[in-house]
XYZ file of C-alpha atoms in Angstrom:
668
model
C 27.524 9.205 20.514
C 23.584 10.084 19.685
C 22.604 13.426 21.030
C 18.912 13.088 22.665
C 17.330 16.756 22.032
C 14.697 18.298 23.957
C 12.482 21.306 22.629
C 14.904 23.755 22.024
C 17.718 22.339 22.066
C 20.447 22.058 19.288
C 23.200 20.218 17.903
C 26.222 20.829 15.380
C 26.159 18.871 12.265
C 29.441 17.771 11.122
C 28.006 15.965 7.480
C 26.264 17.758 4.341
C 24.182 14.691 3.226
C 22.407 13.521 5.874
C 18.673 11.267 6.037
C 16.279 12.096 8.628
C 14.163 9.542 9.683
C 10.809 9.791 10.862
C 8.917 7.198 13.433
C 4.549 7.840 13.938
C 3.348 4.800 14.179
C 0.464 5.943 12.461
C 0.492 7.446 8.712
C 2.015 11.082 8.589
C 3.046 13.054 5.911
C 6.287 14.452 6.105
C 7.868 17.727 4.575
C 9.880 20.714 4.285
C 10.148 24.293 3.577
C 13.249 26.539 2.648
C 13.516 29.588 5.018
C 15.801 32.873 3.789
C 18.227 34.197 6.762
C 14.975 36.198 7.577
C 13.196 32.717 8.801
C 10.738 33.945 5.805
C 9.539 31.057 3.290
C 9.639 33.098 -0.096
C 6.858 31.103 -1.921
C 5.289 27.619 -2.302
C 7.472 26.498 -4.657
C 10.190 26.656 -1.467
C 7.957 23.720 0.122
C 8.180 20.056 -0.855
C 5.964 17.819 -0.076
C 3.642 14.295 -1.777
C 2.778 16.438 -4.547
C 6.139 18.324 -5.168
C 8.681 15.489 -3.502
C 12.433 17.216 -4.838
C 13.515 19.761 -4.698
C 17.467 20.579 -5.056
C 19.207 18.834 -1.932
C 15.823 17.583 -0.537
C 13.344 15.372 -0.788
C 10.185 13.655 0.898
C 8.262 10.344 0.250
C 5.378 10.980 -1.983
C 2.725 9.173 0.326
C 1.240 9.530 3.893
C 3.386 6.416 5.789
C 4.484 5.293 9.292
C 7.882 5.799 8.870
C 9.743 8.557 6.301
C 13.345 8.637 5.379
C 14.056 12.509 4.066
C 16.890 12.987 2.123
C 18.830 15.858 2.856
C 21.978 17.417 1.269
C 22.929 20.907 2.645
C 26.251 21.077 0.545
C 23.717 21.355 -2.758
C 20.413 23.777 -1.364
C 21.143 26.980 -2.884
C 22.483 29.862 -0.991
C 19.673 31.832 0.103
C 18.443 29.061 1.723
C 19.405 29.260 5.976
C 17.095 27.069 7.291
C 15.018 23.669 6.369
C 12.333 23.241 8.683
C 10.545 19.020 8.936
C 6.947 19.065 9.265
C 5.041 16.174 10.112
C 1.097 16.657 9.321
C -1.605 13.529 10.171
C -3.887 13.222 6.364
C -6.944 15.049 6.134
C -9.863 12.767 4.678
C -8.778 9.023 4.824
C -10.139 8.361 7.647
C -7.474 8.205 10.417
C -6.775 9.520 13.692
C -6.910 13.565 13.710
C -5.231 14.760 16.589
C -1.481 13.737 17.258
C -2.258 13.752 21.249
C -4.336 10.323 19.937
C -1.313 8.278 18.635
C 2.283 7.487 19.729
C 4.460 10.148 20.012
C 6.723 10.948 16.859
C 10.383 10.187 16.566
C 12.693 11.992 14.657
C 16.398 11.429 13.867
C 18.786 13.060 12.039
C 21.524 10.047 10.572
C 24.312 10.092 8.369
C 24.457 8.081 5.276
C 25.635 4.825 7.425
C 22.537 4.681 9.742
C 24.485 6.031 12.260
C 22.309 8.495 14.266
C 23.620 11.853 15.189
C 20.715 13.859 16.885
C 16.943 12.144 17.858
C 14.085 13.725 19.268
C 10.496 12.604 20.818
C 8.049 15.088 20.003
C 6.258 15.265 23.317
C 3.198 17.338 24.358
C 1.144 17.727 21.517
C -2.500 16.824 22.151
C -5.512 18.878 19.320
C -2.504 19.721 16.953
C -2.564 17.834 14.152
C 0.330 19.062 11.801
C 4.010 20.188 13.717
C 7.441 21.720 13.182
C 9.232 18.306 13.894
C 12.944 20.245 14.202
C 15.005 22.572 12.140
C 18.203 22.392 9.880
C 19.496 25.755 10.545
C 22.836 27.742 9.051
C 24.912 29.744 11.614
C 28.068 31.520 10.611
C 28.830 29.324 8.030
C 27.866 25.998 9.777
C 24.804 23.589 9.967
C 23.143 22.773 13.063
C 20.065 20.908 14.100
C 17.284 22.371 16.744
C 14.133 20.579 18.257
C 11.464 22.387 17.733
C 7.836 20.555 18.762
C 5.947 22.909 17.616
C 2.000 22.161 16.661
C -0.742 23.515 15.251
C -4.325 23.087 15.941
C -5.197 24.368 12.315
C -3.795 21.654 10.617
C -1.333 22.412 7.039
C -2.623 25.932 6.995
C -2.187 27.508 10.303
C 1.735 25.862 9.736
C 2.087 27.059 6.552
C 1.070 30.735 7.540
C 2.358 30.979 10.338
C 5.954 30.064 8.162
C 4.915 32.978 6.179
C 3.029 31.708 3.564
C -0.314 33.752 4.866
C -2.080 34.055 0.864
C -0.788 29.935 -0.361
C -1.267 28.543 2.959
C -4.895 27.390 2.154
C -4.258 26.500 -1.698
C -0.851 24.809 -0.941
C -2.436 22.810 1.923
C -5.265 21.859 -0.089
C -2.767 20.648 -2.854
C -0.831 18.393 -0.242
C -3.986 16.539 1.367
C -4.983 15.768 -2.568
C -1.106 13.995 -3.322
C -1.681 12.336 -0.397
C -4.975 11.110 -0.683
C -3.833 10.074 -4.550
C -1.329 8.362 -2.814
C -3.143 6.183 -0.724
C -5.247 5.479 -3.149
C -1.858 3.542 -4.555
C -0.471 2.420 -1.921
C -0.100 -1.694 -1.353
C -0.466 -1.101 2.926
C 1.416 -3.118 5.445
C 0.080 -5.902 7.607
C -0.997 -4.400 10.990
C 0.738 -4.273 13.732
C 0.393 -7.916 16.246
C -1.722 -7.102 19.154
C -1.628 -9.343 22.761
C -5.288 -10.174 22.330
C -6.259 -11.686 19.103
C -8.493 -14.946 18.695
C -8.777 -16.818 15.649
C -12.513 -17.985 15.204
C -15.333 -19.064 12.939
C -17.264 -16.764 10.610
C -20.961 -16.853 11.112
C -22.464 -19.825 9.507
C -24.895 -19.271 5.792
C -27.706 -18.848 7.451
C -26.903 -18.476 11.154
C -28.123 -14.990 10.842
C -25.449 -13.963 13.669
C -22.050 -14.719 14.733
C -21.009 -16.683 17.311
C -18.891 -13.606 18.427
C -21.209 -10.935 19.837
C -18.462 -8.682 20.095
C -16.974 -9.525 16.965
C -13.221 -9.868 16.549
C -11.379 -6.787 14.632
C -11.417 -7.599 11.085
C -7.621 -7.920 9.048
C -6.166 -5.113 6.774
C -5.809 -5.787 2.923
C -2.481 -6.258 2.610
C -0.728 -5.515 -0.264
C -3.325 -3.026 -1.006
C -3.805 -1.035 0.521
C -2.490 1.164 2.832
C -5.109 3.124 3.421
C -5.040 2.352 6.384
C -5.513 4.032 10.110
C -3.784 3.536 13.002
C -0.758 2.061 12.749
C -0.818 0.891 9.321
C -0.516 3.334 6.226
C -3.386 2.236 3.920
C -6.655 2.818 3.581
C -7.533 -0.628 3.344
C -6.753 -1.042 7.131
C -9.581 -2.931 9.002
C -12.949 -1.572 10.102
C -14.978 -3.675 12.819
C -18.809 -4.316 11.412
C -20.269 -3.755 14.380
C -18.557 -0.260 15.247
C -17.854 1.346 11.529
C -14.603 2.612 13.224
C -11.229 1.886 11.539
C -8.966 -0.441 13.863
C -5.265 -2.471 13.081
C -6.706 -5.197 15.196
C -9.024 -5.488 17.563
C -9.285 -7.829 19.733
C -11.660 -10.763 22.101
C -13.823 -13.081 20.952
C -17.047 -13.174 23.712
C -19.857 -15.703 24.127
C -22.796 -15.840 21.732
C -25.362 -13.436 22.821
C -28.634 -12.074 21.207
C -28.173 -8.720 19.343
C -24.333 -9.073 18.766
C -23.252 -7.337 15.810
C -23.067 -10.365 12.723
C -19.139 -11.087 12.374
C -17.485 -10.552 8.813
C -13.531 -10.396 10.089
C -11.154 -12.691 9.332
C -11.121 -15.927 11.510
C -7.593 -14.954 13.141
C -4.989 -16.551 16.001
C -2.656 -14.468 17.704
C -0.827 -14.008 20.741
C 1.644 -11.414 22.092
C 4.275 -14.345 21.734
C 3.333 -15.999 17.980
C 5.624 -19.235 17.761
C 9.891 -18.870 16.579
C 9.738 -19.946 12.910
C 11.673 -22.992 12.185
C 15.701 -23.516 12.381
C 17.430 -22.638 9.112
C 19.312 -25.213 8.015
C 23.332 -25.075 8.477
C 25.306 -22.589 6.685
C 26.931 -24.838 3.663
C 29.990 -23.608 4.593
C 32.665 -21.122 6.498
C 31.258 -17.757 5.990
C 28.175 -18.668 3.957
C 24.740 -17.654 4.754
C 22.191 -19.894 5.847
C 20.208 -21.595 3.174
C 16.104 -19.975 3.496
C 13.893 -22.141 4.523
C 9.713 -21.455 3.836
C 8.239 -20.445 6.644
C 11.085 -18.466 8.348
C 9.297 -15.694 9.777
C 7.085 -15.926 13.350
C 3.339 -17.223 13.307
C 1.142 -19.943 15.362
C 0.484 -21.512 11.430
C 2.552 -22.112 8.091
C -0.300 -20.151 7.078
C 1.309 -16.874 8.924
C 3.965 -17.395 8.696
C 4.371 -17.832 5.248
C 2.381 -14.552 4.600
C 4.533 -12.965 7.236
C 8.000 -14.245 5.461
C 6.445 -13.020 2.288
C 5.950 -8.781 3.762
C 9.471 -9.441 4.728
C 10.346 -10.404 1.001
C 8.579 -7.053 0.347
C 9.778 -4.947 2.586
C 13.595 -5.910 2.286
C 13.189 -5.917 -1.677
C 12.207 -2.276 -0.968
C 14.592 -0.888 1.343
C 17.333 -2.757 -0.500
C 16.612 -0.923 -3.927
C 16.618 1.797 -1.916
C 19.925 2.087 -0.736
C 20.935 0.888 -3.902
C 19.520 4.305 -5.600
C 20.155 6.632 -2.467
C 23.852 5.150 -3.299
C 23.832 5.945 -7.671
C 22.400 9.309 -6.310
C 25.197 10.376 -3.952
C 28.108 9.160 -6.595
C 26.015 11.230 -9.633
C 25.446 14.441 -6.790
C 29.494 14.064 -5.705
C 30.700 13.975 -9.644
C 28.837 16.951 -10.556
C 30.167 18.718 -7.455
C 33.756 17.466 -8.724
C 33.425 18.167 -12.175
C 31.645 21.936 -11.406
C 34.714 22.370 -9.388
C 37.134 21.905 -12.028
C 35.220 23.781 -14.630
C 34.519 26.513 -12.129
C 38.359 27.084 -11.850
C 39.702 28.760 -15.512
C 43.467 27.150 -14.477
C 41.975 23.461 -15.173
C 39.653 23.898 -17.962
C 41.569 23.195 -20.261
C 45.081 21.344 -20.090
C 47.023 17.809 -18.763
C 44.939 18.527 -15.402
C 41.471 19.191 -16.198
C 41.666 16.083 -18.406
C 43.304 14.159 -15.323
C 40.758 15.555 -12.669
C 37.721 15.073 -14.970
C 38.664 11.185 -14.859
C 39.531 11.051 -11.777
C 35.705 12.119 -10.874
C 34.555 9.556 -13.267
C 36.586 6.909 -11.752
C 35.593 7.419 -8.481
C 31.800 7.621 -9.807
C 32.170 4.347 -11.278
C 33.565 3.058 -8.272
C 31.048 3.837 -6.236
C 28.007 2.745 -8.367
C 30.310 -0.478 -8.845
C 30.411 -1.262 -4.890
C 26.787 -0.465 -4.413
C 25.578 -2.891 -7.518
C 27.592 -5.140 -5.403
C 25.840 -4.841 -2.672
C 22.489 -4.556 -4.433
C 23.624 -7.907 -6.453
C 24.476 -9.824 -3.150
C 21.042 -8.798 -1.189
C 18.912 -9.725 -4.792
C 20.633 -13.311 -4.956
C 19.833 -13.965 -1.131
C 16.288 -12.631 -1.842
C 15.956 -14.884 -4.851
C 16.579 -17.899 -3.492
C 14.211 -17.537 -0.417
C 11.392 -16.584 -3.397
C 12.790 -19.882 -5.087
C 11.852 -21.908 -1.742
C 8.746 -19.555 -0.671
C 6.551 -20.115 -4.078
C 6.199 -24.109 -4.296
C 5.582 -23.797 -0.528
C 2.582 -21.356 -0.547
C -1.064 -22.425 0.067
C -4.135 -21.727 -2.867
C -4.786 -18.904 -1.853
C -1.364 -17.427 -2.160
C 0.111 -19.222 -4.895
C -0.276 -18.795 -8.768
C -2.199 -20.316 -10.764
C 0.655 -22.760 -12.165
C 1.295 -23.918 -8.708
C 0.289 -27.338 -8.478
C -1.184 -27.239 -5.475
C -3.955 -25.964 -7.158
C -4.517 -29.390 -8.342
C -5.325 -30.508 -5.813
C -7.992 -28.456 -4.427
C -10.615 -28.645 -2.197
C -12.843 -26.082 -0.306
C -11.762 -25.057 2.607
C -13.465 -24.855 6.385
C -11.838 -21.625 6.842
C -10.393 -18.285 5.261
C -7.452 -17.521 4.371
C -5.373 -14.946 5.875
C -5.000 -13.082 2.645
C -5.222 -13.879 -1.034
C -3.159 -13.029 -3.698
C -4.207 -10.475 -6.228
C -1.312 -10.670 -8.438
C 2.875 -9.965 -8.624
C 4.799 -6.971 -7.998
C 8.575 -6.444 -9.435
C 10.886 -3.384 -9.592
C 13.239 -2.760 -12.148
C 16.446 -3.638 -10.547
C 15.541 -7.130 -11.508
C 12.215 -8.281 -12.715
C 12.618 -11.660 -12.444
C 12.383 -11.287 -9.069
C 8.546 -11.476 -8.333
C 6.338 -10.946 -4.727
C 3.409 -12.203 -4.284
C 0.864 -9.024 -3.699
C -0.804 -10.503 -0.449
C -4.384 -8.556 0.498
C -5.872 -9.371 3.392
C -9.023 -10.679 4.393
C -12.036 -9.830 3.443
C -11.329 -7.091 1.060
C -11.640 -3.591 2.922
C -11.663 -2.105 -0.064
C -13.172 -2.594 -3.359
C -11.637 -3.584 -6.891
C -11.139 -1.521 -9.313
C -10.190 -3.336 -12.940
C -8.800 -0.618 -15.231
C -9.598 -1.021 -19.057
C -8.832 1.737 -20.271
C -5.305 2.733 -21.781
C -2.071 3.067 -19.253
C 0.833 5.374 -19.395
C 3.135 1.779 -19.851
C 2.102 -1.938 -20.399
C -1.336 -1.378 -22.175
C 0.333 1.053 -24.894
C 1.101 -1.707 -27.342
C -2.632 -2.539 -27.204
C -3.905 -1.110 -30.252
C -8.009 -2.469 -30.122
C -9.510 -1.251 -27.177
C -12.078 -4.120 -27.321
C -8.451 -6.683 -26.188
C -7.697 -4.502 -23.383
C -11.594 -4.735 -22.174
C -11.903 -8.439 -22.551
C -8.553 -8.881 -21.098
C -9.527 -6.317 -18.054
C -12.159 -9.028 -18.080
C -10.646 -12.132 -18.249
C -9.138 -10.577 -14.756
C -11.836 -10.115 -13.346
C -12.974 -13.411 -13.504
C -9.696 -14.983 -12.247
C -9.814 -12.769 -9.139
C -13.758 -13.644 -8.825
C -12.657 -17.635 -8.889
C -9.894 -16.872 -6.411
C -12.173 -15.236 -3.379
C -14.548 -17.984 -4.518
C -12.220 -20.536 -3.772
C -11.024 -18.967 -0.815
C -14.183 -19.133 1.160
C -15.937 -21.927 2.721
C -19.278 -23.498 0.683
C -21.462 -20.701 1.318
C -20.010 -18.023 2.846
C -18.940 -15.933 -0.459
C -22.192 -15.109 -2.881
C -21.042 -12.961 -6.347
C -23.497 -11.398 -8.832
C -22.645 -9.580 -12.046
C -24.263 -6.727 -13.473
C -23.627 -6.809 -17.218
C -26.044 -4.259 -18.668
C -24.971 -4.184 -22.245
C -24.217 -8.321 -22.286
C -20.996 -7.770 -23.508
C -19.192 -9.892 -21.241
C -20.602 -13.403 -21.738
C -17.996 -15.106 -23.301
C -15.444 -14.143 -20.399
C -18.159 -14.845 -17.544
C -18.473 -17.979 -19.188
C -16.627 -20.142 -16.560
C -18.786 -18.164 -13.524
C -22.149 -18.980 -15.521
C -21.056 -22.395 -16.783
C -20.078 -23.121 -13.211
C -23.120 -22.219 -11.430
C -20.929 -20.499 -9.066
C -23.128 -17.289 -9.752
C -26.166 -15.815 -6.968
C -28.080 -15.728 -10.537
C -27.282 -14.849 -14.309
C -25.763 -11.703 -15.206
C -27.723 -8.599 -15.054
C -28.421 -7.031 -18.120
C -30.130 -3.916 -19.241
C -31.807 -0.741 -16.991
C -34.050 -3.076 -15.176
C -31.225 -5.616 -14.102
C -28.915 -3.257 -13.250
C -31.371 -1.401 -11.014
C -32.690 -4.804 -9.498
C -29.119 -6.178 -8.104
C -28.120 -3.129 -6.821
C -31.575 -1.984 -5.254
C -31.060 -5.640 -3.442
C -27.748 -5.203 -2.576
C -28.407 -1.532 -1.043
C -31.120 -2.808 0.810
C -29.048 -5.513 2.602
C -26.424 -2.955 3.079
C -29.384 -1.054 4.767
C -30.989 -4.304 6.796
C -27.616 -5.438 8.776
C -26.879 -1.481 8.894
C -29.989 -0.419 11.031
C -29.305 -4.562 12.730
C -25.615 -3.384 13.800
C -27.445 0.309 15.389
C -30.215 -1.240 17.074
C -28.465 -4.021 18.542
C -30.991 -6.735 17.123
C -28.915 -8.941 14.534
C -31.149 -12.025 15.947
C -34.191 -9.832 14.320
C -33.051 -9.974 10.207
C -35.229 -11.437 8.074
C -34.624 -15.303 7.720
C -33.604 -15.560 3.641
C -31.131 -12.245 4.041
C -27.397 -13.984 2.864
C -25.265 -13.227 5.544
C -22.401 -14.366 3.253
C -19.914 -11.921 2.167
C -21.257 -10.634 -1.214
C -19.054 -9.658 -4.557
C -20.847 -7.596 -7.357
C -18.857 -7.462 -10.657
C -19.956 -4.458 -12.710
C -18.816 -4.786 -16.233
C -18.084 -2.005 -18.729
C -19.209 0.872 -15.573
C -21.015 3.102 -16.325
C -22.702 1.629 -19.693
C -26.025 0.972 -18.438
C -26.310 2.980 -15.036
C -28.793 6.020 -15.022
C -27.380 8.755 -12.286
C -29.767 6.882 -9.412
C -27.372 3.515 -9.870
C -24.583 5.707 -9.558
C -25.420 7.168 -7.066
C -26.445 3.232 -5.572
C -22.964 2.158 -6.359
C -20.783 5.130 -4.472
C -23.283 3.731 -1.419
C -22.313 0.525 -1.560
C -18.532 1.297 -1.975
C -18.762 3.954 0.470
C -21.064 1.314 3.088
C -20.276 -1.859 1.775
C -17.299 -3.036 2.911
C -18.672 -2.772 6.996
C -21.016 -5.450 6.024
C -19.914 -7.836 3.672
C -20.215 -6.386 0.372
C -17.866 -6.155 -1.757
C -17.213 -3.650 -5.124
C -15.035 -5.076 -8.308
C -15.868 -3.047 -11.139
C -14.059 -3.352 -14.792
C -14.122 0.243 -16.178
C -12.262 2.683 -18.224
C -12.115 6.250 -16.360
C -12.903 7.869 -19.511
C -15.777 6.335 -20.199
C -17.331 8.161 -17.025
C -15.798 11.667 -18.037
C -19.125 12.434 -18.462
C -19.885 12.610 -14.682
C -16.545 14.770 -14.099
C -15.766 15.057 -10.680
C -18.412 12.886 -9.311
C -16.903 9.457 -9.325
C -13.366 11.458 -8.132
C -14.374 9.784 -4.702
C -15.349 6.566 -6.180
C -12.412 5.983 -8.409
C -9.938 6.924 -5.201
C -11.374 4.660 -2.230
C -10.914 1.646 -4.870
C -7.856 -0.521 -5.140
C -6.466 -0.226 -9.377
C -5.129 -2.999 -10.790
C -4.218 -3.443 -14.111
C -5.307 -6.301 -16.884
C -1.397 -6.416 -17.984
C 1.781 -4.967 -16.293
C 1.821 -1.699 -15.458
C 3.782 0.239 -12.969
C 0.972 2.478 -10.660
C 1.214 0.472 -7.671
C 3.700 1.687 -4.539
C 5.222 0.120 -1.205
C 4.239 1.861 1.957
C 8.112 2.427 3.278
C 9.926 4.084 0.922
C 7.087 5.088 -2.163
C 9.124 2.765 -5.093
C 6.915 2.572 -8.464
C 6.009 -1.266 -8.552
C 5.416 -2.852 -11.821
C 2.010 -4.853 -10.850
C 1.445 -7.779 -12.640
C -2.085 -9.720 -13.028
C -2.472 -13.372 -11.519
C -4.381 -14.059 -14.918
C -4.424 -18.271 -15.840
C -2.286 -19.807 -18.302
C -2.909 -19.894 -22.143
C -4.897 -23.450 -22.019
C -4.848 -24.596 -18.744
C -7.919 -26.011 -17.330
C -7.549 -24.848 -13.551
C -9.819 -21.894 -13.718
C -12.557 -24.614 -14.619
C -11.428 -27.539 -12.133
C -11.556 -24.684 -9.119
C -14.483 -23.569 -10.326
C -16.445 -26.733 -10.433
C -14.460 -28.013 -7.114
C -16.481 -24.987 -5.511
C -20.145 -25.554 -7.560
C -19.471 -29.114 -5.969
C -18.896 -27.918 -2.599
C -22.009 -25.345 -2.511
C -24.412 -27.879 -3.829
C -24.622 -29.416 -0.252
C -26.032 -25.643 1.067
C -28.437 -24.768 -1.912
C -30.898 -27.147 -1.166
């Protein structure tokens, strides 16, 4: 039976291998300190945190998330460790809540490896505190116990670590933890936002209307497999941001009648209620004891599009947790075998002779048995997910589909914006042919960085850096074509800066189809002209929103979403242009201006740390497979594969021609 603890209460632990599960409702940082018998932490190396996530007997997540699972093996902790304190803190500088009093009370549970709860604790009574010692595991007379602590610190991690005995190193360690969290959020794929009760699905403003038909402005939808930075309820920097208020929100709701002076609505037109229709019934089992056959759209939602979106996210989470369970089981088997072999070697009588050999063989046999059992469970789960993927993939709409899906051959310009857009595929090494669509919510809440430099994995095989740059720009064109195809005619405008004129070949499909706002800008004058135009647009819309006078915007202002593609950044950019670009990256998404940089970070090394915030603010994508993205649940490194057009296919030209044809009436 689970012991529900109150502050100060303790409970005996009967197992040494445990999980500590944290549920906070908003992204939090999880860590732990290891203390000696006097309760002091000897040094920073005794702290496990996202920047240093593993110590003997203890492992935490590498990123901030709303849910955590900390792995603890009390049996392998150093003998000098007598206390393990579990820490929670709100991330700093990512736009989320800054005090625990503004979020739901965190819940912490100590469980066995089978998921059975041993003890739980809801941390109540927090207000201005931004860091808290949730609970501690402590050794008393050779036995381990858990105690509910709930001690909060208004001074954040630095104050907490100082109180743990790290006064001299606390500020530096707290900063290192925050930096590691920022890096983790920059590479994290964000989960969909929680459902709220009053979300509605409304149309966005028509081109040239100047203001939308929703004075209050329904909330934006967060970026999907994107980005994690999100805010209340989602651990991703791509959470929704309302154009009217500039505040991050998981799902603001409610539309209003049109009114003069209302905010311009750059939000996704969604329609959800407190109780969406249940998924359609699945096909009956094929026989006694067999699982039901998967069907496309087997998730909640008001439309097939929404059900498919939720189903893909469910598959993503299932695969992440399935792989985590398998890896944890293998780690347990390895740890157990090492302990058994160490025990054999520690006894002089069993080091040699038949008894020692038999003990070693028995340990290896038990290890093989445990690993085989875990693999059987993994294979079963992977087979089910593979079967589901086989029926879901052909049913996806164009915005969610791969370029080789026949649905693109019947493409016509949509009449409303889809919920999300596919930016590629994700897979894990346990089964590389099981690919999960990487869906990012629209409108984009985060810029895209197509990395044309060498990375640690896939691009290493390319000897020619020019080939990587060409592939990166090809990927950027494919992403831009998808964005153009996802929006109704006249509601998405694309600008291109190609300062050196080196991208004429890859940019050809966009230029030939006539879907750009103008010819690609070249040279310093072209760079400054485009940046000045978009910067002015951001300024005008921001001023109109703040003053409540959106109906006073210039009649020639393009109210469509804007995308700026910059090839070979920072070539052709002076200091002023770099400053303008950073301004667009920071302020543009709130008012419908988005960036897509094709760049090698090494080329911008001369700017030093000046551009670090720019890189961190953007979702990094690669033109070749690369394992640089993480899921928001357990932090696996997922291999990302870009959605390149199949060689010899004319689907890209067909789609762009359809987009151009739909735009002609709007351009008259």
